[in-house]
mmCIF file of C-alpha atoms in Angstrom:
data_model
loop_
_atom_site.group_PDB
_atom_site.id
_atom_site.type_symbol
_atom_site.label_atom_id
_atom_site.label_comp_id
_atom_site.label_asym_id
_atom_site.label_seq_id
_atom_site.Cartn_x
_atom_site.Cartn_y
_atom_site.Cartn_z
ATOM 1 C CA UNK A 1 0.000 0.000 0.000
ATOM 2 C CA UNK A 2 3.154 2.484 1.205
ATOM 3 C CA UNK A 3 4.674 1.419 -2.572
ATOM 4 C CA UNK A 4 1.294 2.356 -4.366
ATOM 5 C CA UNK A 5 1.064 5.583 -3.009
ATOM 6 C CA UNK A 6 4.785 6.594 -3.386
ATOM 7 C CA UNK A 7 4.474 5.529 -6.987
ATOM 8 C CA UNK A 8 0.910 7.877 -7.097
ATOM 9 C CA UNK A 9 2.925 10.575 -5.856
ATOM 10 C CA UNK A 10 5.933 10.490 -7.977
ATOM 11 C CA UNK A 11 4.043 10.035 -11.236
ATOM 12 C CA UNK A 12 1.186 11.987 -10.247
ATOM 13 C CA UNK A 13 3.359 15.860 -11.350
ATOM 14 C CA UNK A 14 4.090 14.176 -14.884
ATOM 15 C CA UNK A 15 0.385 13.111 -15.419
ATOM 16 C CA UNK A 16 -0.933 16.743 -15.037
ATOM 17 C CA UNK A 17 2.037 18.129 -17.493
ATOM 18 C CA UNK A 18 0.933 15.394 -19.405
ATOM 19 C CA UNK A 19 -2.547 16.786 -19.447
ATOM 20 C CA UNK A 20 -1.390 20.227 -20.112
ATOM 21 C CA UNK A 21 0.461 19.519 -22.799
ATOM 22 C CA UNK A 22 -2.354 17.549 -24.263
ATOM 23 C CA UNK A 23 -4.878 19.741 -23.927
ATOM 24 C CA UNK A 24 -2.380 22.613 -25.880
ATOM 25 C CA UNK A 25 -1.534 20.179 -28.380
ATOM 26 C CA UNK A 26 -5.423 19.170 -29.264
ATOM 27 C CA UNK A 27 -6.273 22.749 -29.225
ATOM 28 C CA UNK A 28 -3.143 23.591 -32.034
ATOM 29 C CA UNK A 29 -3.974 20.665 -33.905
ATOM 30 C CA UNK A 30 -7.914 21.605 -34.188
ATOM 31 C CA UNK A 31 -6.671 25.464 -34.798
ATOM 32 C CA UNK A 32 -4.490 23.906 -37.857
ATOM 33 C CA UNK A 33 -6.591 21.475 -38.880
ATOM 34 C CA UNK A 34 -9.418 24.433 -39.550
ATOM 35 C CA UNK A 35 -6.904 26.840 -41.609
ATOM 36 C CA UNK A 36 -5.029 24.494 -43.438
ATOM 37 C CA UNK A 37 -5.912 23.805 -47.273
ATOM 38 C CA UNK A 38 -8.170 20.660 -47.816
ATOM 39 C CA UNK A 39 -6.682 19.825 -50.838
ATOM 40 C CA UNK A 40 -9.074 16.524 -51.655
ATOM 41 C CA UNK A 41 -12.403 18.282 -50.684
ATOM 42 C CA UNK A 42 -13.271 18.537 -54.564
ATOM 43 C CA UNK A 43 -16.508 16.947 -54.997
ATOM 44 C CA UNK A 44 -19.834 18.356 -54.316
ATOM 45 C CA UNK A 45 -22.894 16.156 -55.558
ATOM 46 C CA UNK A 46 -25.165 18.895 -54.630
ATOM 47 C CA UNK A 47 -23.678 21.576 -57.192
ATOM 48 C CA UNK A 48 -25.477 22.618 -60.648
ATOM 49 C CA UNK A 49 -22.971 23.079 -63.955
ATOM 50 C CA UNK A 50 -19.697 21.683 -62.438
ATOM 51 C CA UNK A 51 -18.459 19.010 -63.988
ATOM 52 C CA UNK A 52 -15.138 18.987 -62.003
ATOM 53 C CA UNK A 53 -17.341 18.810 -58.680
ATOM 54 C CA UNK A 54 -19.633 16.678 -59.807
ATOM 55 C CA UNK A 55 -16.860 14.081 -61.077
ATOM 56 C CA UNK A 56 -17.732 14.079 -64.980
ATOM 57 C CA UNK A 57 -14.061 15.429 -65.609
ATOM 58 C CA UNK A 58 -10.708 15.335 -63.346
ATOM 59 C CA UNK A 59 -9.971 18.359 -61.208
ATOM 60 C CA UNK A 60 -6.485 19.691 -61.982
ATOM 61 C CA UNK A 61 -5.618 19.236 -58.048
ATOM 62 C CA UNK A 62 -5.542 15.311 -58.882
ATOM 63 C CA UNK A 63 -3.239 15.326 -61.352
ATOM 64 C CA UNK A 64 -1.223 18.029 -59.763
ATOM 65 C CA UNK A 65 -0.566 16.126 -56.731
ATOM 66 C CA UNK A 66 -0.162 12.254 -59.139
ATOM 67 C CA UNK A 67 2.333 14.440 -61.074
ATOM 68 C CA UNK A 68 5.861 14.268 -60.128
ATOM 69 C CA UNK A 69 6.768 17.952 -58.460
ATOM 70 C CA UNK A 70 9.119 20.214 -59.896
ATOM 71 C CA UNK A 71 12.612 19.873 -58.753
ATOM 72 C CA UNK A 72 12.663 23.160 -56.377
ATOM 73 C CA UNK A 73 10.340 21.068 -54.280
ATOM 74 C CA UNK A 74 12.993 18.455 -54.373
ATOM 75 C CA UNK A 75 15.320 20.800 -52.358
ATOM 76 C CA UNK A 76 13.655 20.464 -48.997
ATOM 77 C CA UNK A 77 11.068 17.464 -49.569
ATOM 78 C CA UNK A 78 10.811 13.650 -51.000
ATOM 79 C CA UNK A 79 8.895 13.292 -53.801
ATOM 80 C CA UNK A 80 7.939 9.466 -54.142
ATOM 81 C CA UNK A 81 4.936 6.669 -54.941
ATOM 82 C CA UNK A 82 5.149 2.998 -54.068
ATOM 83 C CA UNK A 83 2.943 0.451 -54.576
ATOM 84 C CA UNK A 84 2.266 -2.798 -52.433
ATOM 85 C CA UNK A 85 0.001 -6.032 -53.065
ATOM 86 C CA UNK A 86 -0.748 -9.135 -51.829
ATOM 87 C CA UNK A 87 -2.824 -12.016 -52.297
ATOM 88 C CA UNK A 88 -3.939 -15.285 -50.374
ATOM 89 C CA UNK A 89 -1.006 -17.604 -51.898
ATOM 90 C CA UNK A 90 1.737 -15.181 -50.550
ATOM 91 C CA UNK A 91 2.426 -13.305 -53.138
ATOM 92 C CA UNK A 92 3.654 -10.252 -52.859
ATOM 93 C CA UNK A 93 5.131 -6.856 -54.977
ATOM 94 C CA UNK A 94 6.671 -4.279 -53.686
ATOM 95 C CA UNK A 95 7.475 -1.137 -55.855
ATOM 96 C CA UNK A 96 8.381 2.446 -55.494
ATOM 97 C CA UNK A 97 10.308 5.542 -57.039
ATOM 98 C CA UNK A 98 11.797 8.074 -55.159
ATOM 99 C CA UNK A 99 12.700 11.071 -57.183
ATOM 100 C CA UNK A 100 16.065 12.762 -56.605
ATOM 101 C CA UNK A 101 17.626 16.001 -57.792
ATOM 102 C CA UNK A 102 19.549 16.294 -60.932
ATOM 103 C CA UNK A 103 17.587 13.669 -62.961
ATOM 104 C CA UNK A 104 18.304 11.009 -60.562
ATOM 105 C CA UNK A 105 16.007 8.263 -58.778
ATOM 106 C CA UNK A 106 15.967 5.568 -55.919
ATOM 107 C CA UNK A 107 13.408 2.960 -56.535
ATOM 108 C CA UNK A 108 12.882 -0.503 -55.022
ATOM 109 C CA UNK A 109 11.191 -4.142 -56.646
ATOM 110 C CA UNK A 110 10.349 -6.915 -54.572
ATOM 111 C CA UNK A 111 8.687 -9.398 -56.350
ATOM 112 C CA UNK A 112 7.435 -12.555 -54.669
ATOM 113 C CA UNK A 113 5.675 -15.654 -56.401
ATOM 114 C CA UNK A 114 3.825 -18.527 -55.325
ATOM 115 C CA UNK A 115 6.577 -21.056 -55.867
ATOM 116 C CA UNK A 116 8.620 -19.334 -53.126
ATOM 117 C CA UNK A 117 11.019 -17.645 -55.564
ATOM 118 C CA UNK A 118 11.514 -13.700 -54.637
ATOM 119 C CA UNK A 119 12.884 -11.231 -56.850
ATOM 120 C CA UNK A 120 14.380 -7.951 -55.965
ATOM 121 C CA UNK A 121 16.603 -4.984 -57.651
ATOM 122 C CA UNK A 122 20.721 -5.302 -56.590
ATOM 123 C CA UNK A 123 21.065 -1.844 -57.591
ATOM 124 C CA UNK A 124 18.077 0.540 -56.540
ATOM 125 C CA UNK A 125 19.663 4.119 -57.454
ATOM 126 C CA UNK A 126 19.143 4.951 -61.033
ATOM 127 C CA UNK A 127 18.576 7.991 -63.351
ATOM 128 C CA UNK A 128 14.685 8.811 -64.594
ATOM 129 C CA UNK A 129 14.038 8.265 -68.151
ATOM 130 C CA UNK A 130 13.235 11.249 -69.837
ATOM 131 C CA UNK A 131 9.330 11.803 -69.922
ATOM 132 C CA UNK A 132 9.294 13.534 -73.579
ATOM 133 C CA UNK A 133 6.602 16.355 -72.291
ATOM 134 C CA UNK A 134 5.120 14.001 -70.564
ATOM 135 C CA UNK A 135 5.042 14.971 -66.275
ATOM 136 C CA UNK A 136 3.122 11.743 -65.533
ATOM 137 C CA UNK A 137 5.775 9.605 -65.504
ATOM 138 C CA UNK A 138 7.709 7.946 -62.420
ATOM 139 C CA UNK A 139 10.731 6.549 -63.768
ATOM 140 C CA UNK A 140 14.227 4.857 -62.181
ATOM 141 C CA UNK A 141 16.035 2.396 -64.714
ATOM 142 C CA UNK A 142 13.824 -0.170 -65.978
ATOM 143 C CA UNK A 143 10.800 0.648 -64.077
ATOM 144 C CA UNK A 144 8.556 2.702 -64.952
ATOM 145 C CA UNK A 145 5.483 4.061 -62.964
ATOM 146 C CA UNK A 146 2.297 6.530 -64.142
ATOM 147 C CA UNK A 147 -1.034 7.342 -64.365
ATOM 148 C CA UNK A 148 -3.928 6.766 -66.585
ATOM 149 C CA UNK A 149 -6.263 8.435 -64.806
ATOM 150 C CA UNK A 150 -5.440 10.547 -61.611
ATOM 151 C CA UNK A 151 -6.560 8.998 -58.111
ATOM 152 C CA UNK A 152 -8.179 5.837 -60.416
ATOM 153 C CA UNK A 153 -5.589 3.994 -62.679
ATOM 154 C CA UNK A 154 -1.782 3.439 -62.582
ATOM 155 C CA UNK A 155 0.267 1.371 -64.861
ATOM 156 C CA UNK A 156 3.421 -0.114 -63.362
ATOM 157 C CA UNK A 157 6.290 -1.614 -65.696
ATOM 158 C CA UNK A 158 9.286 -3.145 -64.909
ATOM 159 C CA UNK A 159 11.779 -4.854 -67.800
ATOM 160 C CA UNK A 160 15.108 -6.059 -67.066
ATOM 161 C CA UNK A 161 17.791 -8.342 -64.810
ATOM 162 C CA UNK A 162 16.488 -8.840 -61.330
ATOM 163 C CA UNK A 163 18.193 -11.443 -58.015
ATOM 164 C CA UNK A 164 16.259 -14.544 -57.864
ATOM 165 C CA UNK A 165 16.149 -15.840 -54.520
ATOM 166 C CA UNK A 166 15.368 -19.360 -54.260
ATOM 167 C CA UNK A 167 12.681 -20.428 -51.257
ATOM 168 C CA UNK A 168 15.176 -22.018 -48.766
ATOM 169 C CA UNK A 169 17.466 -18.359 -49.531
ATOM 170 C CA UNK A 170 20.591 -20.945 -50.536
ATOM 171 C CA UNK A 171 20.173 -20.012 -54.127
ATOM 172 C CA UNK A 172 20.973 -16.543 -55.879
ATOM 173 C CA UNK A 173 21.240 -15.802 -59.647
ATOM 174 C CA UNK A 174 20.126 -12.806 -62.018
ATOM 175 C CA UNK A 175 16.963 -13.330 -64.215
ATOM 176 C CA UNK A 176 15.378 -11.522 -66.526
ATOM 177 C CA UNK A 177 12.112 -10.354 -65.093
ATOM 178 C CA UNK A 178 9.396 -8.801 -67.100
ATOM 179 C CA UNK A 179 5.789 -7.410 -65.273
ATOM 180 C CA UNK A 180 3.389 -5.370 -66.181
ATOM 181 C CA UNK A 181 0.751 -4.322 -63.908
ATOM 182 C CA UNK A 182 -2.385 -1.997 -63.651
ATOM 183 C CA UNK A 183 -3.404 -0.296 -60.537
ATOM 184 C CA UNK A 184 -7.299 0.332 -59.770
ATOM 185 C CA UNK A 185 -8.604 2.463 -56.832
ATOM 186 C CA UNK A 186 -10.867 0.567 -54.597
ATOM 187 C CA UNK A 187 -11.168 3.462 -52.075
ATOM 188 C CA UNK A 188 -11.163 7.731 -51.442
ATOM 189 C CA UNK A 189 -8.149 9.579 -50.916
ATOM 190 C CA UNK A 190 -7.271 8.922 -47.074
ATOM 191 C CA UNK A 191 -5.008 12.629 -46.647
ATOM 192 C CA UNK A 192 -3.043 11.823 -43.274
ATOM 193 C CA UNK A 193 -2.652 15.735 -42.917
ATOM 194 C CA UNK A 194 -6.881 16.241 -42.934
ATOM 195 C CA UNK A 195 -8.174 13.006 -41.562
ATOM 196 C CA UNK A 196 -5.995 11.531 -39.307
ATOM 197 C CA UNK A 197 -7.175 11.811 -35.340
ATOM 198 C CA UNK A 198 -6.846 14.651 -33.480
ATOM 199 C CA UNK A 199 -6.964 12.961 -30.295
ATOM 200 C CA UNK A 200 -4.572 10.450 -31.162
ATOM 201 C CA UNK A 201 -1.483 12.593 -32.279
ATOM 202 C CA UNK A 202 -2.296 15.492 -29.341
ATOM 203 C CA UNK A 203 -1.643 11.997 -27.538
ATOM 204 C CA UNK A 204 1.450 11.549 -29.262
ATOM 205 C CA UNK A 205 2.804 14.908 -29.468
ATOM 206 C CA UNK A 206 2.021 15.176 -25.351
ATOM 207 C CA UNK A 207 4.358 12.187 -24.964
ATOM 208 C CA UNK A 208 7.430 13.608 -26.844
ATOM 209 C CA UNK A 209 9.750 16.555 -26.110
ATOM 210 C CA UNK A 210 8.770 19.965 -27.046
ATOM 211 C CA UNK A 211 11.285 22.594 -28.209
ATOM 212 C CA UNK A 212 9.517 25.372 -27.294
ATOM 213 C CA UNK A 213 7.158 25.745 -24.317
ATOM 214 C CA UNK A 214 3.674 25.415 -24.600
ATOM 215 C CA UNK A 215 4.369 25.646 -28.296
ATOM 216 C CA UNK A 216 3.701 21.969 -29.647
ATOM 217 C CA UNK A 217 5.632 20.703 -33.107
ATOM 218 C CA UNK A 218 2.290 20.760 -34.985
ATOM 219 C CA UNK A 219 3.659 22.615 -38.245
ATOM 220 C CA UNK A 220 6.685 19.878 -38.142
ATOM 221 C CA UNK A 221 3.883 17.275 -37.061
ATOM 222 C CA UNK A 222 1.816 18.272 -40.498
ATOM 223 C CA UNK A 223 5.316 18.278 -42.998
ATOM 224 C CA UNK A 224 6.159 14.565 -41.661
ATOM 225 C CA UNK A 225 2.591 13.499 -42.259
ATOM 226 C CA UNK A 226 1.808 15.056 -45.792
ATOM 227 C CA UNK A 227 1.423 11.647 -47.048
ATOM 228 C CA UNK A 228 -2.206 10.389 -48.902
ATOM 229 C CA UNK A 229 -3.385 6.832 -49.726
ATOM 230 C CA UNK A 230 -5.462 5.001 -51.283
ATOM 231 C CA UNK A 231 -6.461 0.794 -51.666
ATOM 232 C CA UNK A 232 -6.777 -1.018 -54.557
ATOM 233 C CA UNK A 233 -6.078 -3.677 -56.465
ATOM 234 C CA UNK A 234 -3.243 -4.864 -58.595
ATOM 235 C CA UNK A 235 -3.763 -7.373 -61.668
ATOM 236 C CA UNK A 236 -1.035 -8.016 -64.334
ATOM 237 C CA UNK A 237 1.515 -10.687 -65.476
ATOM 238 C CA UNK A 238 4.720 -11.799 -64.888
ATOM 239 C CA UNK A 239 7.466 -13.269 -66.989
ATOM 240 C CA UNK A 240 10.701 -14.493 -66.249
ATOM 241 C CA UNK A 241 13.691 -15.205 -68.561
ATOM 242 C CA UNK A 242 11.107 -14.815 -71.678
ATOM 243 C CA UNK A 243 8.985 -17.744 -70.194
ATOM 244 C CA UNK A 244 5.128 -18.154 -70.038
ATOM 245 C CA UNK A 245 3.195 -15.161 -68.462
ATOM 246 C CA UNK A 246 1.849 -15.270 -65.129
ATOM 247 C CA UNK A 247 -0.895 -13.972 -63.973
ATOM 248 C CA UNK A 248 -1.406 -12.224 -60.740
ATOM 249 C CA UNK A 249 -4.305 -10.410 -58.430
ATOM 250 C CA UNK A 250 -3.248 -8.611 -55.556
ATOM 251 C CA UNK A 251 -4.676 -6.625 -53.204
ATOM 252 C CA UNK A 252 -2.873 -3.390 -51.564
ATOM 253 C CA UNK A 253 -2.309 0.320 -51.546
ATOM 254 C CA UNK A 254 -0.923 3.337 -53.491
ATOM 255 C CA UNK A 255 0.851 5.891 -51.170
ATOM 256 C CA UNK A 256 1.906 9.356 -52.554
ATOM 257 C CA UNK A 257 4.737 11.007 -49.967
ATOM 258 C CA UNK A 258 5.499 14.810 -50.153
ATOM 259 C CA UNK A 259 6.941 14.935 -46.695
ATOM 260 C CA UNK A 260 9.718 17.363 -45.642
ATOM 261 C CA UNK A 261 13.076 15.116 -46.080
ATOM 262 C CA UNK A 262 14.376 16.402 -42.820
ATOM 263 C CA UNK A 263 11.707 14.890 -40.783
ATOM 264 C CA UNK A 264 11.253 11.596 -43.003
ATOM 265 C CA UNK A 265 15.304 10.965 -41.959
ATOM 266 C CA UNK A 266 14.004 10.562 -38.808
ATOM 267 C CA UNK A 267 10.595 8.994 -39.224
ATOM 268 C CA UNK A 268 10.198 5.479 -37.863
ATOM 269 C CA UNK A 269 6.374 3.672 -39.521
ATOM 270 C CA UNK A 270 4.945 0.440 -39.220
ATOM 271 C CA UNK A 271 1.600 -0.107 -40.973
ATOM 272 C CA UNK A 272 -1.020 -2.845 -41.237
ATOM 273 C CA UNK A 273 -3.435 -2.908 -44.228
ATOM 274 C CA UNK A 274 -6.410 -4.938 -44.129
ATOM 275 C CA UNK A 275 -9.976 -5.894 -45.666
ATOM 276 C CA UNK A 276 -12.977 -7.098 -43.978
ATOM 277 C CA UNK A 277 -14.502 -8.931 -46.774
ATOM 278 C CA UNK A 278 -17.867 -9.483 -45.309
ATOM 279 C CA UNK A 279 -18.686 -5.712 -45.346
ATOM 280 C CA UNK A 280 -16.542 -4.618 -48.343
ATOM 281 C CA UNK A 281 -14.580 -2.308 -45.932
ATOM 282 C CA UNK A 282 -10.957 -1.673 -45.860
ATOM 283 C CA UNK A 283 -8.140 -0.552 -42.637
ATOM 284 C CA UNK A 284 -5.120 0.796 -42.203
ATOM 285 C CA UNK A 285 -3.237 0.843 -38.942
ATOM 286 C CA UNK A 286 0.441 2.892 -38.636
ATOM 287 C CA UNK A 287 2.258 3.430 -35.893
ATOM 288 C CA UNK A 288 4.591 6.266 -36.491
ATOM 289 C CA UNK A 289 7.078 8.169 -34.008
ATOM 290 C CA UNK A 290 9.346 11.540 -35.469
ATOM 291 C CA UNK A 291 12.289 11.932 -33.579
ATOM 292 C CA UNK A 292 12.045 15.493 -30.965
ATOM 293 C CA UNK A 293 7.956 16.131 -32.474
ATOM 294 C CA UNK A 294 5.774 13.066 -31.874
ATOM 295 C CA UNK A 295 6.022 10.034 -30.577
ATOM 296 C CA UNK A 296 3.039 6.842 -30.488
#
């Protein structure tokens, strides 16, 4: 009983400046939350002679944010897409480009079959492929990323040498790997920056270390979250070393990343994405922490 009530009094001070700083970090967050630019709030069912609101033609937002940025926003921020699917035999891709400055890229393929057999890039920097007027394009070596129709339809291509790792992981040789897949929205745009809740990161941001007193990281909270998503599903083929194409049908998720680079350096994620198939519904559960702004 002495023990209980010496830890009630020791922790007691750092659960009310817990509380404070929760309370000022839920009031920040709601205060930026209501002046910040809702970028995806384009639709309006309810409007007369609009066909970008009503959804008869795509809003230039859409493809201004599926377009790769200009390289002055390369200077401060990332500028990447990646794709991931799986299915109920294990299979498994994994791609994304990350533009660089001066016509340069990082991208990574991970490519896993039903036999066991995985398939991955050994080199994963590369220089973009020049888009010939055309700013859709994601590009890094052989693989080659854009879209059809903004916030609907992606293509993905990859064509050239790629490690085969053999099921046991005793086995490693270079094949030529061919894929071509085609990305389809299942869901809305989830914006982390708009929709993400409030109660949840004033939780996090109350945990973690605040430069400034009673002045909570919220603007660096917003530039390491300006991330959107969006499930779908993946169907395509694969072929390797010229062989017989095989068909795949995977479920996943496109995410879009504009974040500031500085706080992505020291961003630490770990997501789950889900269905419920019974109800049609779809989840996604991350667990993120930024070094000296948030922690969960």
């Amino acid at each position: 009983m002495i023990l209980s009530f010496l830890i009630i009094l020791f922790t007691a001070p750092l659960q009310f400046i817990y509380c404070i700083k929760w309370v000022v970090a839920y009031v920040a967050i709601r205060f930026n939350k209501r002046f910040r630019y809702r970028r995806f709030d384009l639709y309006d069912v309810g409007v007369r002679n609009d066909p970008h609101k009503l959804g008869f033609l795509v809003p230039e937002e859409e493809k201004k944010f599926e377009s790769p940025f200009p390289d002055s926003h390369l200077l401060e921020a990332v500028d990447e897409v990646f794709f991931i699917g799986v299915n109920s035999k294990s299979e498994c891709l994994l791609v994304r480009v990350g533009r660089m400055y001066d016509q340069m890229a990082d991208a990574w393929v991970y490519l896993k079959l039903a036999n066991g057999k995985s398939y991955s890039l050994t080199e994963t920097v590369g220089y973009q492929e020049s888009s010939d007027g055309n700013s859709r394009i994601f590009s890094c070596g052989k693989l080659l990323m854009h879209y059809l129709l903004p916030m609907r339809r992606w293509r993905i291509v990859y064509c050239g040498m790629l490690k085969e790792v053999s099921e046991n992981k005793q086995n490693e040789e270079s094949v030529f790997v061919k894929f071509v897949f085609l990305w389809k929205a299942s869901s809305q745009v989830y914006d982390c920056t708009l929709n993400s809740n409030p109660k949840g990161f004033a939780s996090a941001l109350a945990k973690a270390e605040w430069k400034h007193t009673f002045r909570p990281p919220v603007d660096q909270l917003a530039d390491a979250t300006n991330i959107y998503a969006q499930t779908g599903i993946m169907d395509g083929t694969v072929s390797i070393n010229d062989g017989e194409d095989y068909e795949m049908y995977l479920f996943g998720e496109k995410v879009r990343n504009l974040s500031k680079a500085s706080d992505v350096t020291e961003c630490k994620c770990v997501t789950i994405l889900g269905s419920t198939p019974t109800i049609g519904q779809n989840f996604h559960i991350s667990n993120m922490s930024v070094k000296n702004s948030f922690e969960k």
